[in-house]
Amino acid sequence: MKKITLLAGLLFTAIGFSQSSAEGSATVNAEIVEPISITSSGTLDFGEIAQDASAGDVTLTATNSVSYTNSNMEVAGTTTTVPTFSVSVPSGLTYAVSIPDVTLTSGTNNMTLTDFTTSLPTSTGASASSFTVGGTLKVGATQATGSYTGDVKVTVSYE
C-alpha cells in the first residue's frame, strides 16, 4: 500500500510542476529586389487593309506573320511590324504578362484589337529579357477608311 501511495504522490507532484506554456523560434529572412521594369521599341503595325463588304479578322503573330479570315482584305506587299518589349528582372525571378484589349480609333470610327500573343512560351513563368507582341484586329464590314491608332499596354508583374 505504501508503494501505491508513493506512486500516487509522485504522479500528483509531476502534474503540479508541468509546464503551462512553451516557446519556439524561427529565423526571419527578407530580400529586397529591384523593381520590375519594361520598355518597348517598335510598333504593332498591321499595314494596309482593304475595305470589304464583309467583316474579317487580321491576325499579326508575335513573329510578324499576317493572316486574314477574309482574303478580300489582304493588300499584297503591305509591310507589317511587331514591337519588342524588354523586361528588367533579377536572375532567377519570373514574371507574368497581361495585355488588355485595345480600341483603335480614326475620328469617330473604331476597331478592336484582341487575342494578344507574345513570343514567350507562356504568359506566366517568363524569365526572358525581351519578347515581341502580336494580336488580332477585328475589322468590320465596310469599315470606314482612315488611319486607326491606339496604344497597347503591356503589364509585367513578379510571380
GROMACS .gro file of C-alpha atoms in nm:
model
  159
    1MET     CA    1   0.000   0.000   0.000
    2LYS     CA    2   0.290   0.231   0.073
    3LYS     CA    3   0.413   0.180  -0.285
    4ILE     CA    4   0.076   0.283  -0.431
    5THR     CA    5   0.060   0.590  -0.208
    6LEU     CA    6   0.417   0.681  -0.305
    7LEU     CA    7   0.343   0.641  -0.679
    8ALA     CA    8   0.024   0.848  -0.650
    9GLY     CA    9   0.216   1.120  -0.468
   10LEU     CA   10   0.486   1.129  -0.736
   11LEU     CA   11   0.222   1.143  -1.009
   12PHE     CA   12   0.044   1.442  -0.850
   13THR     CA   13   0.377   1.614  -0.790
   14ALA     CA   14   0.475   1.572  -1.159
   15ILE     CA   15   0.141   1.708  -1.272
   16GLY     CA   16   0.170   2.002  -1.036
   17PHE     CA   17   0.506   2.103  -1.185
   18SER     CA   18   0.425   2.055  -1.558
   19GLN     CA   19   0.470   2.349  -1.798
   20SER     CA   20   0.168   2.555  -1.889
   21SER     CA   21   0.336   2.711  -2.199
   22ALA     CA   22   0.627   2.654  -2.434
   23GLU     CA   23   0.814   2.876  -2.676
   24GLY     CA   24   0.982   2.819  -3.011
   25SER     CA   25   1.156   3.045  -3.260
   26ALA     CA   26   1.234   3.064  -3.631
   27THR     CA   27   1.475   3.274  -3.832
   28VAL     CA   28   1.321   3.553  -4.038
   29ASN     CA   29   1.470   3.648  -4.375
   30ALA     CA   30   1.378   3.910  -4.636
   31GLU     CA   31   1.542   4.017  -4.960
   32ILE     CA   32   1.458   4.338  -5.140
   33VAL     CA   33   1.490   4.307  -5.519
   34GLU     CA   34   1.493   4.573  -5.785
   35PRO     CA   35   1.152   4.674  -5.915
   36ILE     CA   36   1.048   4.501  -6.237
   37SER     CA   37   1.054   4.734  -6.537
   38ILE     CA   38   0.956   4.721  -6.903
   39THR     CA   39   1.044   4.930  -7.207
   40SER     CA   40   0.930   4.900  -7.566
   41SER     CA   41   1.060   4.969  -7.913
   42GLY     CA   42   0.883   4.947  -8.244
   43THR     CA   43   0.514   4.946  -8.329
   44LEU     CA   44   0.239   4.693  -8.378
   45ASP     CA   45   0.157   4.782  -8.740
   46PHE     CA   46  -0.096   4.581  -8.939
   47GLY     CA   47  -0.008   4.770  -9.258
   48GLU     CA   48  -0.273   4.839  -9.519
   49ILE     CA   49  -0.605   4.653  -9.507
   50ALA     CA   50  -0.858   4.673  -9.791
   51GLN     CA   51  -1.216   4.773  -9.710
   52ASP     CA   52  -1.468   4.496  -9.787
   53ALA     CA   53  -1.843   4.442  -9.760
   54SER     CA   54  -1.780   4.152  -9.520
   55ALA     CA   55  -1.614   4.169  -9.178
   56GLY     CA   56  -1.297   3.977  -9.100
   57ASP     CA   57  -1.007   3.933  -8.863
   58VAL     CA   58  -0.650   4.024  -8.939
   59THR     CA   59  -0.403   3.838  -8.719
   60LEU     CA   60  -0.045   3.953  -8.682
   61THR     CA   61   0.158   3.699  -8.485
   62ALA     CA   62   0.440   3.784  -8.247
   63THR     CA   63   0.676   3.655  -8.519
   64ASN     CA   64   0.539   3.917  -8.765
   65SER     CA   65   0.335   3.677  -8.977
   66VAL     CA   66  -0.001   3.810  -9.100
   67SER     CA   67  -0.316   3.617  -9.191
   68TYR     CA   68  -0.671   3.715  -9.291
   69THR     CA   69  -1.004   3.541  -9.228
   70ASN     CA   70  -1.140   3.747  -9.520
   71SER     CA   71  -0.885   3.726  -9.802
   72ASN     CA   72  -1.051   4.024  -9.978
   73MET     CA   73  -0.893   4.247  -9.710
   74GLU     CA   74  -0.538   4.148  -9.799
   75VAL     CA   75  -0.324   4.411  -9.970
   76ALA     CA   76  -0.030   4.239 -10.143
   77GLY     CA   77   0.311   4.363 -10.037
   78THR     CA   78   0.193   4.554  -9.729
   79THR     CA   79   0.455   4.593  -9.457
   80THR     CA   80   0.380   4.482  -9.101
   81THR     CA   81   0.587   4.516  -8.782
   82VAL     CA   82   0.568   4.395  -8.423
   83PRO     CA   83   0.706   4.572  -8.115
   84THR     CA   84   0.974   4.435  -7.885
   85PHE     CA   85   0.932   4.470  -7.509
   86SER     CA   86   1.241   4.449  -7.288
   87VAL     CA   87   1.198   4.342  -6.926
   88SER     CA   88   1.443   4.405  -6.643
   89VAL     CA   89   1.408   4.132  -6.381
   90PRO     CA   90   1.675   3.988  -6.147
   91SER     CA   91   1.814   3.648  -6.243
   92GLY     CA   92   1.611   3.358  -6.109
   93LEU     CA   93   1.284   3.550  -6.076
   94THR     CA   94   0.989   3.508  -6.312
   95TYR     CA   95   0.707   3.732  -6.425
   96ALA     CA   96   0.362   3.720  -6.583
   97VAL     CA   97   0.244   3.923  -6.884
   98SER     CA   98  -0.104   4.067  -6.931
   99ILE     CA   99  -0.238   4.273  -7.220
  100PRO     CA  100  -0.593   4.412  -7.224
  101ASP     CA  101  -0.793   4.463  -7.544
  102VAL     CA  102  -0.729   4.789  -7.729
  103THR     CA  103  -0.968   5.015  -7.918
  104LEU     CA  104  -0.816   5.172  -8.229
  105THR     CA  105  -0.977   5.493  -8.345
  106SER     CA  106  -0.991   5.704  -8.657
  107GLY     CA  107  -1.203   6.006  -8.579
  108THR     CA  108  -1.532   5.859  -8.456
  109ASN     CA  109  -1.468   5.515  -8.607
  110ASN     CA  110  -1.335   5.221  -8.404
  111MET     CA  111  -1.184   4.874  -8.436
  112THR     CA  112  -1.086   4.635  -8.156
  113LEU     CA  113  -0.750   4.464  -8.115
  114THR     CA  114  -0.777   4.140  -7.913
  115ASP     CA  115  -0.627   3.795  -7.858
  116PHE     CA  116  -0.273   3.910  -7.794
  117THR     CA  117   0.016   3.669  -7.831
  118THR     CA  118   0.379   3.700  -7.729
  119SER     CA  119   0.697   3.527  -7.838
  120LEU     CA  120   0.719   3.383  -7.482
  121PRO     CA  121   0.627   3.015  -7.439
  122THR     CA  122   0.352   3.109  -7.187
  123SER     CA  123   0.215   3.428  -7.033
  124THR     CA  124   0.329   3.315  -6.685
  125GLY     CA  125   0.663   3.197  -6.556
  126ALA     CA  126   0.857   3.411  -6.801
  127SER     CA  127   1.221   3.491  -6.739
  128ALA     CA  128   1.332   3.611  -7.084
  129SER     CA  129   1.473   3.962  -7.107
  130SER     CA  130   1.265   4.050  -7.415
  131PHE     CA  131   0.965   3.940  -7.618
  132THR     CA  132   0.753   4.053  -7.913
  133VAL     CA  133   0.374   4.100  -7.927
  134GLY     CA  134   0.107   4.029  -8.187
  135GLY     CA  135  -0.273   4.029  -8.187
  136THR     CA  136  -0.595   4.004  -8.384
  137LEU     CA  137  -0.764   4.310  -8.533
  138LYS     CA  138  -1.143   4.287  -8.568
  139VAL     CA  139  -1.231   4.469  -8.893
  140GLY     CA  140  -1.597   4.548  -8.952
  141ALA     CA  141  -1.793   4.511  -9.272
  142THR     CA  142  -1.736   4.825  -9.483
  143GLN     CA  143  -1.505   4.955  -9.208
  144ALA     CA  144  -1.460   5.330  -9.261
  145THR     CA  145  -1.136   5.420  -9.437
  146GLY     CA  146  -0.869   5.608  -9.242
  147SER     CA  147  -0.561   5.567  -9.024
  148TYR     CA  148  -0.653   5.393  -8.696
  149THR     CA  149  -0.436   5.428  -8.386
  150GLY     CA  150  -0.431   5.307  -8.028
  151ASP     CA  151  -0.185   5.206  -7.755
  152VAL     CA  152  -0.103   4.851  -7.649
  153LYS     CA  153  -0.045   4.848  -7.272
  154VAL     CA  154   0.167   4.552  -7.167
  155THR     CA  155   0.192   4.482  -6.795
  156VAL     CA  156   0.457   4.260  -6.639
  157SER     CA  157   0.445   4.160  -6.274
  158TYR     CA  158   0.650   3.938  -6.047
  159GLU     CA  159   0.501   3.598  -5.980
   0.00000   0.00000   0.00000
